[in-house]
Coordinates of C-alpha atoms in Angstrom, one line a residue:
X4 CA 9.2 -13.2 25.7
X5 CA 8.3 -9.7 24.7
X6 CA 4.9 -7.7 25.7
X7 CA 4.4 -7.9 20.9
X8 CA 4.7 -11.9 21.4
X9 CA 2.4 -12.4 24.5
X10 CA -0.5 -10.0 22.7
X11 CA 0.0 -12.2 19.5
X12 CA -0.2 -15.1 21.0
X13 CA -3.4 -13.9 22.9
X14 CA -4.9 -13.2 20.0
X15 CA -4.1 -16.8 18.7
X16 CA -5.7 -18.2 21.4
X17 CA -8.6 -15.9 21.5
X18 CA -9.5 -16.4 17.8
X19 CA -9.0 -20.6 18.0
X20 CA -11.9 -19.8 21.0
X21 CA -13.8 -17.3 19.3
X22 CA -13.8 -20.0 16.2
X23 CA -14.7 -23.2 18.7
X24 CA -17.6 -21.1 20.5
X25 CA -19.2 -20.0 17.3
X26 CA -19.4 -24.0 16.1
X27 CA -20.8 -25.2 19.8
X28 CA -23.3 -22.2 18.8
X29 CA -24.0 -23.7 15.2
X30 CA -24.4 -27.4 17.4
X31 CA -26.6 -25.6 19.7
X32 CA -28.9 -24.1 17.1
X33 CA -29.3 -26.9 15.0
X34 CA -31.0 -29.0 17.9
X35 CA -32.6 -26.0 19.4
X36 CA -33.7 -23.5 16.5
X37 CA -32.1 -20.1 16.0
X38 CA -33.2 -17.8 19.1
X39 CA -33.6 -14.1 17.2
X40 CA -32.3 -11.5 19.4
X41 CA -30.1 -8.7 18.4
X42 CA -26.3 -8.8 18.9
X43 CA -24.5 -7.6 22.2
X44 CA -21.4 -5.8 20.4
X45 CA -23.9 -4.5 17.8
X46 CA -27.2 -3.9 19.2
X47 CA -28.6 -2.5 15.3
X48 CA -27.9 -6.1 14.3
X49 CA -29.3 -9.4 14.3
X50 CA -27.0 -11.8 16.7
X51 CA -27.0 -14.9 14.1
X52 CA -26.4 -13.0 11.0
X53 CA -23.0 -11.4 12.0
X54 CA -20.2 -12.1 9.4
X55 CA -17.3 -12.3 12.6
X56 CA -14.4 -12.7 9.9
X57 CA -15.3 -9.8 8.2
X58 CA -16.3 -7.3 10.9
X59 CA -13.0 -8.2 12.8
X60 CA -11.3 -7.7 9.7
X61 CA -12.9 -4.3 8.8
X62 CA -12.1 -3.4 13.0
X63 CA -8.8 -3.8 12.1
X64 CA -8.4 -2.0 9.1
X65 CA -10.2 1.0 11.2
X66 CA -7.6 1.0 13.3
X67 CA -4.6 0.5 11.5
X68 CA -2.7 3.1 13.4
X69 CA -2.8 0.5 16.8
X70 CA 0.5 -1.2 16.0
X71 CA 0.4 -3.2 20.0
X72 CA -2.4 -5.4 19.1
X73 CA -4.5 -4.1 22.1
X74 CA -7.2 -3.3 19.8
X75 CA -7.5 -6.6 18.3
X76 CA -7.4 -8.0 22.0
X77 CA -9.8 -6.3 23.2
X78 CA -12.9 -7.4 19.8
X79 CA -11.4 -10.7 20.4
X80 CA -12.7 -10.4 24.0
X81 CA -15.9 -8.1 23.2
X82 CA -16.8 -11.5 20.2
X83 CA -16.7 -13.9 22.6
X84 CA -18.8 -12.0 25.6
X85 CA -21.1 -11.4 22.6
X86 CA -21.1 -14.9 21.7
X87 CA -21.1 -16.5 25.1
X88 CA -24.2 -14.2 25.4
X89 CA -26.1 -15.3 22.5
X90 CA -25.3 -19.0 24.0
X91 CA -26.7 -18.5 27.5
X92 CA -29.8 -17.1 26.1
X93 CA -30.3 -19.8 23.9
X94 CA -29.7 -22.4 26.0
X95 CA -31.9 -20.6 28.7
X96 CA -34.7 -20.4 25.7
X97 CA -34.2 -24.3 25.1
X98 CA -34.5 -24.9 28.6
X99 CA -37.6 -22.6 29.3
X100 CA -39.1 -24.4 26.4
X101 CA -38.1 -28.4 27.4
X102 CA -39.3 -28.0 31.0
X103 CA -42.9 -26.4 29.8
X104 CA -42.9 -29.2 26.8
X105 CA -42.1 -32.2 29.5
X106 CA -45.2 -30.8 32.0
X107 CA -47.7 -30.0 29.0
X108 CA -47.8 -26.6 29.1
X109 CA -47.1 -23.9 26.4
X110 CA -43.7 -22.3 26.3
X111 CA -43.0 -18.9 27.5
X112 CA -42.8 -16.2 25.4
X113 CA -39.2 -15.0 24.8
X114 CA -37.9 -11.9 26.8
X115 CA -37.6 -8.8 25.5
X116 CA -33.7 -8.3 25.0
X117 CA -31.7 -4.5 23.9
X118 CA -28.8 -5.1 22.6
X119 CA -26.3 -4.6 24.7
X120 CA -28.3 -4.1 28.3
X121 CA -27.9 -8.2 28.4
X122 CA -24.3 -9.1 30.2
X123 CA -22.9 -12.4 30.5
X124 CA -23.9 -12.7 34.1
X125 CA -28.0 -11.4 33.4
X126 CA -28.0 -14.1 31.0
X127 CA -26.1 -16.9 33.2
X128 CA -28.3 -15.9 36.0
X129 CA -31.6 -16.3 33.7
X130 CA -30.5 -19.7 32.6
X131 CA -29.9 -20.4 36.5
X132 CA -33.2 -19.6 37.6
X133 CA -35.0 -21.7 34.2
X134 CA -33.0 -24.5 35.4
X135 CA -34.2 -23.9 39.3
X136 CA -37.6 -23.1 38.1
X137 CA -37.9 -26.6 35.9
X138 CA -36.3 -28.8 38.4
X139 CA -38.8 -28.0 40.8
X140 CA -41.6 -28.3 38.3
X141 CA -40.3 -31.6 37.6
X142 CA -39.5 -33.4 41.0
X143 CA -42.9 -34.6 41.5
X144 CA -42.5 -37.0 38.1
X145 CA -39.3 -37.8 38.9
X146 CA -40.2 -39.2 42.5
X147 CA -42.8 -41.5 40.6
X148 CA -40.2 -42.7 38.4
X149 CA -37.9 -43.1 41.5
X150 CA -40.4 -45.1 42.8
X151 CA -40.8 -47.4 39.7
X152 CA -36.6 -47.5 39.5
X153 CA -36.4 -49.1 43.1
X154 CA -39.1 -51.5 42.3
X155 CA -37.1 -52.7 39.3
X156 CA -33.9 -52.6 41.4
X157 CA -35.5 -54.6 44.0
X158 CA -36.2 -57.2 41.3
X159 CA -32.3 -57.2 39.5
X160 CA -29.3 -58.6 41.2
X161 CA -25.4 -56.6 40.5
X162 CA -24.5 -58.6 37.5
X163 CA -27.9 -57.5 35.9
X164 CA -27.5 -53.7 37.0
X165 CA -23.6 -53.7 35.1
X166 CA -25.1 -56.5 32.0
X167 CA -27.1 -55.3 29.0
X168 CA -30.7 -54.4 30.1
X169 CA -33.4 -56.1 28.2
X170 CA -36.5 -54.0 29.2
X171 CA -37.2 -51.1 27.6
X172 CA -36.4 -47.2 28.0
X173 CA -38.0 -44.3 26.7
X174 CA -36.5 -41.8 24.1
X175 CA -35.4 -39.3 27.2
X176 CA -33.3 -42.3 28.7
X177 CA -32.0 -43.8 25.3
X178 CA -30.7 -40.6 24.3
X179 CA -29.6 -39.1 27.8
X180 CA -27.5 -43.2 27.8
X181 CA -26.0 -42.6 24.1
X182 CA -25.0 -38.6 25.2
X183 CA -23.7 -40.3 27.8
X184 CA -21.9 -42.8 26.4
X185 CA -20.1 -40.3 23.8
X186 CA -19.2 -38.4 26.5
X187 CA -17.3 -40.9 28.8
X188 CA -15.9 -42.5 25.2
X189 CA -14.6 -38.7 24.7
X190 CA -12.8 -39.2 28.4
X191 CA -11.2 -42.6 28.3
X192 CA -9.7 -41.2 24.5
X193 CA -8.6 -38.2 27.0
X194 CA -6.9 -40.7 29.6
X195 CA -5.8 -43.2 27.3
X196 CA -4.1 -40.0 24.7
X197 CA -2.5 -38.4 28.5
X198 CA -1.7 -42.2 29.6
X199 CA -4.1 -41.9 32.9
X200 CA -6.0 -45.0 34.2
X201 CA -9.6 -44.6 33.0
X202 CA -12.5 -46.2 35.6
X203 CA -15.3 -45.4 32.9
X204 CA -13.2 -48.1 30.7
X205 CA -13.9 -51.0 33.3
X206 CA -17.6 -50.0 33.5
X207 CA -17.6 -49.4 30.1
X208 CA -16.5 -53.2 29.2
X209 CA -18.6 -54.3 32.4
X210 CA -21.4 -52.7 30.9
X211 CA -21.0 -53.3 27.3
X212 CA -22.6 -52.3 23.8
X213 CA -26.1 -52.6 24.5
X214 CA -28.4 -50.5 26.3
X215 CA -28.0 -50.0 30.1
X216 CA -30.2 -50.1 33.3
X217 CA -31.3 -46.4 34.2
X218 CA -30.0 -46.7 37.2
X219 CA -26.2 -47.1 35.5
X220 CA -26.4 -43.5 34.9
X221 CA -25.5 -42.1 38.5
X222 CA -22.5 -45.0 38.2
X223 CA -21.5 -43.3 34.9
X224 CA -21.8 -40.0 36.0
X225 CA -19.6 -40.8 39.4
X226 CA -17.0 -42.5 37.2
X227 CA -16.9 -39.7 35.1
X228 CA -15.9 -37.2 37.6
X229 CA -13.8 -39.2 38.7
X230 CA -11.9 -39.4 35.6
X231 CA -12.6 -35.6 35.0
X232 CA -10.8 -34.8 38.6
X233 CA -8.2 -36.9 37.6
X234 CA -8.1 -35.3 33.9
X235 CA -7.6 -32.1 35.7
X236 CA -5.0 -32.6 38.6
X237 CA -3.2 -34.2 35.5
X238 CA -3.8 -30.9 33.1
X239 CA -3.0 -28.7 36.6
X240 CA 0.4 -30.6 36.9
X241 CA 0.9 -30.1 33.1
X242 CA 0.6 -26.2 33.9
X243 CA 2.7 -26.5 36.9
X244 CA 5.9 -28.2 34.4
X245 CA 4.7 -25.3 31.4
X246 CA 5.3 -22.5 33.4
X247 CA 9.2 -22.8 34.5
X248 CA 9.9 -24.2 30.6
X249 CA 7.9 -20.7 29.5
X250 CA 10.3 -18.8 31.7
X251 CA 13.4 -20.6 30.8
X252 CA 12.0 -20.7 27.0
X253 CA 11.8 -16.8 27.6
X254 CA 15.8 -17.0 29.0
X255 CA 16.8 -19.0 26.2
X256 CA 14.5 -16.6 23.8
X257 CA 16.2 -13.6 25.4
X258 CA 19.9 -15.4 24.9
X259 CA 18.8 -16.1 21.5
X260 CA 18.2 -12.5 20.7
X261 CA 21.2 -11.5 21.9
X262 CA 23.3 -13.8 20.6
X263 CA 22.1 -12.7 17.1
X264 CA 22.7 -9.3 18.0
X265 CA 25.9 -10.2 18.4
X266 CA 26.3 -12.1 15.1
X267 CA 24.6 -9.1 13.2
X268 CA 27.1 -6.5 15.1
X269 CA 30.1 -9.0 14.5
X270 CA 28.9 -9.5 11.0
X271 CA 28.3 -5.5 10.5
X272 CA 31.7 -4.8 11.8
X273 CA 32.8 -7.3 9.3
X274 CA 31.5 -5.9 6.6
X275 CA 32.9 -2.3 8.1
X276 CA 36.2 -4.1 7.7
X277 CA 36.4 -4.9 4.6
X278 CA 35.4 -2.3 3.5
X279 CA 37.2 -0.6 5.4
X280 CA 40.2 -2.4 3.9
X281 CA 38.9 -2.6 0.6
X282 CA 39.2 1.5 0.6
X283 CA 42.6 1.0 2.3
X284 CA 43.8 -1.1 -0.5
X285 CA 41.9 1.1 -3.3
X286 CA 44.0 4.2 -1.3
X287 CA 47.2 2.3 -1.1
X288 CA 47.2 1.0 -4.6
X289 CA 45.7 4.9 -5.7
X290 CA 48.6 5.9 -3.9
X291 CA 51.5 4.0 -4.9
X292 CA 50.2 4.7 -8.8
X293 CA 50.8 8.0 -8.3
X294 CA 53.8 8.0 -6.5
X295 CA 55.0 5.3 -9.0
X296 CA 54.1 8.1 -11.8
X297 CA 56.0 10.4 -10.1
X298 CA 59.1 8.2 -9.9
X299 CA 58.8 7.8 -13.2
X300 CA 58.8 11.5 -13.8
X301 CA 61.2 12.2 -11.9
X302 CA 63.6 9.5 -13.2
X303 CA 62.7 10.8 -16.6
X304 CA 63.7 14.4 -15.7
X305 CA 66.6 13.5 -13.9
X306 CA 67.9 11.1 -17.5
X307 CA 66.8 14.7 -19.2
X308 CA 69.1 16.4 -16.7
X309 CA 71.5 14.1 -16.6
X310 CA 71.7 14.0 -20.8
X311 CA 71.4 17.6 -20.6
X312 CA 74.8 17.8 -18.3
X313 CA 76.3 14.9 -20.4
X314 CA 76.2 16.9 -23.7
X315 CA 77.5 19.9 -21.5
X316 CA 80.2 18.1 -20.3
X317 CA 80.8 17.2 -23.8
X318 CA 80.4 20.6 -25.7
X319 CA 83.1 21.5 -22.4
X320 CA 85.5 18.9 -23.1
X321 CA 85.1 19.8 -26.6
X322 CA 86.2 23.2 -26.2
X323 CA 88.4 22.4 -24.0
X324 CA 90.1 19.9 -26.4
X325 CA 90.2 22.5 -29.3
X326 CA 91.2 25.3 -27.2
X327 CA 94.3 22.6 -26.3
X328 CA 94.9 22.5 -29.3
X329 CA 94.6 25.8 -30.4
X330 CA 97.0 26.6 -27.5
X331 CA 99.5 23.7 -28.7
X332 CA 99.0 25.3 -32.3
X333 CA 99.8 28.5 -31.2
X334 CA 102.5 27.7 -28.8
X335 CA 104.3 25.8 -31.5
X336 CA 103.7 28.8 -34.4
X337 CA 105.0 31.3 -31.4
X338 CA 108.1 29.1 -30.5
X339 CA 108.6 28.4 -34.1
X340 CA 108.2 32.3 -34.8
X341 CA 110.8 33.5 -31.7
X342 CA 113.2 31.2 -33.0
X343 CA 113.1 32.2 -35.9
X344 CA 113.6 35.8 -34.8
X345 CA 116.1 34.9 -32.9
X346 CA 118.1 33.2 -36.0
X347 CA 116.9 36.3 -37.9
X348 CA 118.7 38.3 -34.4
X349 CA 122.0 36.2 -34.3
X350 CA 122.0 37.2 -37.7
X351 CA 121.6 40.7 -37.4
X352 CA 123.5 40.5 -34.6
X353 CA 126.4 38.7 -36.3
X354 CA 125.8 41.4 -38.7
X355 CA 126.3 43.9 -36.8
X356 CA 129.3 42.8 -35.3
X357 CA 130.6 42.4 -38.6
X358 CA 129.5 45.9 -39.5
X359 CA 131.1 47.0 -35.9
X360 CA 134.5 45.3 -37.0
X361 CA 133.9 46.8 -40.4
X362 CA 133.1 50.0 -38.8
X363 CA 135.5 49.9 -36.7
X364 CA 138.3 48.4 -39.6
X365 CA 136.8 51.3 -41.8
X366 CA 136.3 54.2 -39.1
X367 CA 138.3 56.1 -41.6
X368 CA 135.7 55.0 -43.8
X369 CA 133.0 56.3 -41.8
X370 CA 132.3 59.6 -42.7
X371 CA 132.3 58.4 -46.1
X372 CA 129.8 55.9 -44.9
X373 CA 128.3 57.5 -42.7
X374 CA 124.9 57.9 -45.1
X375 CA 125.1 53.8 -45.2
X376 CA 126.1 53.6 -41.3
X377 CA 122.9 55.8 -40.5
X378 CA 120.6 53.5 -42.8
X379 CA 122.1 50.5 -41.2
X380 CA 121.7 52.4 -37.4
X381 CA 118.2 52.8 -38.8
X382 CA 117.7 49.1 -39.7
X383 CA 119.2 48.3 -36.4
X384 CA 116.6 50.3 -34.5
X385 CA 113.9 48.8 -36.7
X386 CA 114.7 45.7 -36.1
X387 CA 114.9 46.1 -32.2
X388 CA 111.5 47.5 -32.6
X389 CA 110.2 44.6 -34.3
X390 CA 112.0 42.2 -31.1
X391 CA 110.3 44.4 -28.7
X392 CA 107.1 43.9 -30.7
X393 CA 107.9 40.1 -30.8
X394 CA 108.7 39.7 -27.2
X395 CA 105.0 41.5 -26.8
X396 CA 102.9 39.2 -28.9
X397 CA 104.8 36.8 -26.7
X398 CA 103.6 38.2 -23.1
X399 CA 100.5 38.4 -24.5
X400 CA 100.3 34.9 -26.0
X401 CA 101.3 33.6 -22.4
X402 CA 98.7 35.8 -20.8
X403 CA 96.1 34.3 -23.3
X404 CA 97.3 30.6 -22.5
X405 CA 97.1 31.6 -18.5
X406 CA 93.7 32.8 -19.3
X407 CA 93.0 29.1 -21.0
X408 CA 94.9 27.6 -18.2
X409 CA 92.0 29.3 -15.6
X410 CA 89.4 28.5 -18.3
X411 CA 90.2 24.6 -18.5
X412 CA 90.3 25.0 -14.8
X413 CA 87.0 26.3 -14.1
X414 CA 85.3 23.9 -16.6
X415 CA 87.2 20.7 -15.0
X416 CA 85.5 22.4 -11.8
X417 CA 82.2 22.3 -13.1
X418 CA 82.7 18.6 -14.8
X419 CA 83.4 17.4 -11.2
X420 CA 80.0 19.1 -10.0
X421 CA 78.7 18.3 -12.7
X422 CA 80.0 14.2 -11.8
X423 CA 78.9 14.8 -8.0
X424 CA 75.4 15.7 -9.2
X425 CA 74.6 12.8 -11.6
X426 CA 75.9 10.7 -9.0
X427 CA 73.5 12.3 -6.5
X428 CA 70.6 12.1 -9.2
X429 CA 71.7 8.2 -9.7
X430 CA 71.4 7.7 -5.7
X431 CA 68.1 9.5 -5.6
X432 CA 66.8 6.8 -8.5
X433 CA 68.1 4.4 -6.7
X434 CA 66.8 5.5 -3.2
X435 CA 63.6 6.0 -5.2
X436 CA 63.6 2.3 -6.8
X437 CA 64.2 1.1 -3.6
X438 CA 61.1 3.0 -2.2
X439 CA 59.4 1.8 -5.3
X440 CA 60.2 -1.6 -4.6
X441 CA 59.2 -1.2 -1.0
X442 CA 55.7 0.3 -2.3
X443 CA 55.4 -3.0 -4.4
X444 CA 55.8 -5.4 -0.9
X445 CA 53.3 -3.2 1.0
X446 CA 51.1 -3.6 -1.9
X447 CA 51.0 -7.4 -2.3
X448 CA 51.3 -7.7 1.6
X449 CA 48.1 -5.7 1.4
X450 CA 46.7 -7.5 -1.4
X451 CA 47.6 -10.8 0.6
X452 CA 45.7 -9.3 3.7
X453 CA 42.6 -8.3 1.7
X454 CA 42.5 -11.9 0.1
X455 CA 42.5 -13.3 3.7
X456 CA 39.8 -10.8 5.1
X457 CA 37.7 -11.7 1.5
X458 CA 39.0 -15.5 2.5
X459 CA 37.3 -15.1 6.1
X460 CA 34.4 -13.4 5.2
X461 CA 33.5 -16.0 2.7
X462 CA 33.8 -18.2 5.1
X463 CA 31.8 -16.4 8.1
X464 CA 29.2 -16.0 5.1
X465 CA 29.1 -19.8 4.4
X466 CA 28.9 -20.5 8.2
X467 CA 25.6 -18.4 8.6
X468 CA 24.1 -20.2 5.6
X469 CA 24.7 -23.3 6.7
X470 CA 23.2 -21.9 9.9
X471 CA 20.3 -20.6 8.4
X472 CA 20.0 -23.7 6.4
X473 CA 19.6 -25.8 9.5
X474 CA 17.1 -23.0 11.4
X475 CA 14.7 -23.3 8.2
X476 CA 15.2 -27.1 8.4
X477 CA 14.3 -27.0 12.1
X478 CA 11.2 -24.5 11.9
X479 CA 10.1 -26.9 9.2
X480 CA 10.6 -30.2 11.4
X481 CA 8.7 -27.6 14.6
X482 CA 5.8 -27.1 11.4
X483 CA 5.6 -30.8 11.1
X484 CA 5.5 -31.4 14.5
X485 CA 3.1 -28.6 15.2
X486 CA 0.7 -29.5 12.3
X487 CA 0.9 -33.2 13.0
X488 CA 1.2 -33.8 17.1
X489 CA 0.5 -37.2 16.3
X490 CA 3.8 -37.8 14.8
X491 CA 5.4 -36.9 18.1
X492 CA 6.5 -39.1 21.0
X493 CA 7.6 -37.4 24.1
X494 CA 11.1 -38.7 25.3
X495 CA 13.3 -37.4 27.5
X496 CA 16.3 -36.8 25.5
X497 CA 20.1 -36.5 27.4
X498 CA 21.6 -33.0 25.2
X499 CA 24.5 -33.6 23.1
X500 CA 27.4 -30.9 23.4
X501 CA 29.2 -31.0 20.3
X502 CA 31.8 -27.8 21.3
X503 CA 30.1 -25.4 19.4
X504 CA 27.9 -23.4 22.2
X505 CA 26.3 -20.8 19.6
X506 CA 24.7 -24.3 17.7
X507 CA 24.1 -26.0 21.3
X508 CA 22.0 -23.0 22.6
X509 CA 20.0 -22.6 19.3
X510 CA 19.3 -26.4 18.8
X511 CA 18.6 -26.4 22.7
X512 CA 16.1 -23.4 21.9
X513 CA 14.4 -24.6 19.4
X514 CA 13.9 -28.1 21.0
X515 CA 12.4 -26.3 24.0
X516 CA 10.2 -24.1 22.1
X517 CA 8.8 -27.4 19.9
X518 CA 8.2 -28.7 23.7
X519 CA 6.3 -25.8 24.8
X520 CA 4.4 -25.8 21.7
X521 CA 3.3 -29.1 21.5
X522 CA 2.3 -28.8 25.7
X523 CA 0.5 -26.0 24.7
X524 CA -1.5 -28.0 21.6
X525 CA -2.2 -30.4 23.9
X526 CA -3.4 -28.4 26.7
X527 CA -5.8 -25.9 24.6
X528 CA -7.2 -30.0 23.1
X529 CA -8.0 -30.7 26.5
X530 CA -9.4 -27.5 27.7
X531 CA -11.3 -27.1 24.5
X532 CA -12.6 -31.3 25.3
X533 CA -13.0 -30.3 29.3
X534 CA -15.2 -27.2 28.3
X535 CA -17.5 -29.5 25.9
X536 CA -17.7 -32.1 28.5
X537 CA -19.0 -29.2 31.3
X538 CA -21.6 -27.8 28.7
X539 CA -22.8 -30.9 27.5
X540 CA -22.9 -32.6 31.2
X541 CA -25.7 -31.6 33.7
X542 CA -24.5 -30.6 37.1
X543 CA -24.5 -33.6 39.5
X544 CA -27.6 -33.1 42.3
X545 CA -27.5 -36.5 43.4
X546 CA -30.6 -37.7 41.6
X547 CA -31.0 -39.3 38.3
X548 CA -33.2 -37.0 36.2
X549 CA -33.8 -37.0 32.2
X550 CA -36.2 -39.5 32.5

């Protein structure tokens, strides 16, 4: 239990005695009168006419910034010395006034009190020396009635003394037998509620209704203390079996706290997890859109490229067939042409044999021909010239078609680089739909693992409802049993372990703290009945006065 928890529990205490002292004051002054005197923790005001709810609160709205509860402990204590004050002194004003009343005299005038110059033990010692002061005053009467008692004892057998009494008492005695008989039916309630054997309940049923001898008093009075003593070796014994259930009750409050620690740090990491994981997956999935978007892209550029090469391939081939063609075209019209030059050159040649034998058959003719034989020399030369030009347009022909040979060459070169990079483009798209596809996995495997972290935490989330569920249920059942002690009957239960230790230790806790709670309602009952009994009892001297 912390320093916060004993102070506020203090302060419970002090108030429930602060709130039973000011009635036994009201009790007081309504058979003695109001004694006027001003107030010990106010001497500039009157002791009755102090509003205590409201000046304790306005205390503690003064001092707001006290956040231990010292403050309020310490006007808790300064209330009741100021009301246990204003009770001595008017109790030693009652008793001043009775003992002058009983020998016929006039009552004393009342002392002159300051404020706060009157302590608890002035006033307590004042009370003590009215009390010495009238008991000597008074023990010259009391040995004539003493005198008159042992006559009429002398004249009663025991079964008269413990029967009804038929003579008659005056008021003093009827009314010190009827306090008296409250008071012992206030104790037997007290044994009988703790389960203690009473001896005022065998006098009392010895004794009876009616009124008793005077003499019965001392007997009362014995059996009283009596059950007092026993009343309080049983409340001492109570204390004794409090205090190690307030220590383990602190233990168990102490595991308590730490357990829920441990649930809040548990439940914080938790929450750190998932959303921890929740940005993960919001990352991942952030992640694998873009790189989706650039697979797409990029398969889109590389079906440009790879459309783009396709028609270049095509425009190639294209030209390549035509120039094929062109080449076949021109190959044939040259073959075609040099054969027919070389018919046209057979038949020159031919010719010119012919002309040779004619020459040769008409040498004689020659000079006469010689004009045509120089024409036809000139025709011959021409037309050598135009087979040296033919035989040119030739070379050159097969110098173009060599050129078209290295042409078709160099394009079937770049068609094959041209094939070796779409394949490497259609590898890469596949290389990058298989990356794609591994992206998709990761993804649902990373959905799948969020679902289950959402799954768990739904579940730890249910668990602590249901625990907090059955805490409220069991403060509620502790309210019950707190507001109503009545409806409780001590057992001694055996504790069921059901496996789960967090639930064990917190039913375990609360049950010992409904325990402790109920001792302690108990307890302050019988302290609260115990402090009556000593204030409204005289002190035991051996002789039998009030009468």
């Amino acid at each position: 239990m912390t320093d916060m928890d004993s102070t506020e529990l203090r302060c419970v205490t002090l108030r429930r005695d602060l709130t039973e002292l000011q009635g036994l004051l009201i009790s007081v002054a309504s058979r003695t009168g109001v004694h006027t005197c001003p107030s010990w923790r106010y001497p500039d005001r009157p002791a009755w006419h102090l509003d205590l709810p409201a000046l304790l609160q306005q205390e503690l709205e003064v001092e707001e910034q006290n956040q231990d509860g010292t403050r309020e402990l310490t006007l808790l204590l300064e209330l009741i010395v100021d009301r246990l004050v204003l009770l001595l002194l008017t109790v030693e004003r009652f008793v001043s006034g009775a003992s002058e009343w009983w020998r016929g005299g006039v009552a004393p005038p009342d002392r002159d009190i300051n404020g706060s110059s009157v302590s608890v033990s002035l006033a307590a010692r004042w009370l003590w020396e009215r009390l010495i002061t009238s008991y000597g005053r008074q023990e010259a009467p009391e040995q004539d009635l003493q005198k008159g008692i042992k006559k009429d004892m002398g004249a009663q057998d025991a079964t008269t003394q413990t029967g009804s009494w038929t003579g008659s008492l005056c008021s003093s005695c009827m009314s010190t037998q009827t306090g008296m008989r409250v008071v012992c039916d206030a104790v037997m309630k007290l044994c009988q509620s703790q389960q203690l054997p009473s001896c005022l309940s065998q006098l009392r049923s010895d004794v009876g209704q009616g009124p008793g001898h005077p003499t019965d008093t001392s007997r009362w009075a014995a059996n009283m203390a009596r059950d007092l003593t026993r009343v309080m070796r049983h409340m001492e014994r109570l204390e004794g079996e409090v205090v190690p259930l307030k220590a383990e009750l602190e233990q168990e409050k102490q595991q308590a706290a730490d357990i829920a620690a441990s649930l809040r740090n548990a439940k914080a990491e938790l929450n750190s997890t998932v959303r921890r994981l929740q940005s993960d997956h919001e990352r991942t999935v952030q992640a694998m859109d873009k790189e989706r978007l650039e697979v797409i892209r990029e398969k889109v550029k590389c079906e440009e490229v790879i459309q783009q090469h396709q028609e270049t391939v095509r425009c190639h081939m294209s030209t390549v067939s035509n120039l094929e063609l062109k080449l076949r075209a021109s190959e044939t019209q040259s073959r075609a042409r040099i054969q027919e030059m070389e018919k046209a050159l057979e038949g020159e040649i031919l010719r010119a044999r012919k002309a040779k034998k004619d020459l040769e058959g008409a040498w004689e003719r020659v000079r006469d021909t010689k004009a045509q034989a120089a024409s036809q020399t000139a025709l011959a030369n021409n037309l050598q010239k135009h087979v040296q030009a033919v035989l040119g347009k030739q070379a050159s022909l097969c110098d173009r078609v060599a050129q078209l040979d290295t042409e078709c060459e160099q394009l079937r070169e770049d068609l094959g680089m041209s094939e070796e990079k779409r394949e490497g483009l259609v590898s890469e798209a596949a290389f990058s739909a298989k990356a794609c596809a591994d992206l998709r996995e990761q993804l649902h495997s990373a959905i799948e693992l969020a679902r289950q972290e959402e799954k768990r935490r739904e579940e730890a989330e249910e668990a602590i409802m249901d625990r907090e569920r059955a805490l409220s249920a069991l403060q509620e059942q502790q309210r019950l049993l707190i507001c109503h002690p009545e409806l409780h009957t001590p057992t001694e239960l055996i504790p069921e372990y059901s496996g789960d230790v967090l639930g064990d230790m917190e039913r375990h806790i609360q049950a010992n703290t409904t325990r402790v709670r109920i001792l302690q309602s108990e307890n302050s009952r019988l302290s609260a009945a115990i402090h009556k009994l000593r204030q409204r009892l005289p002190k035991p001297t051996g002789r039998v006065g009030g009468t």
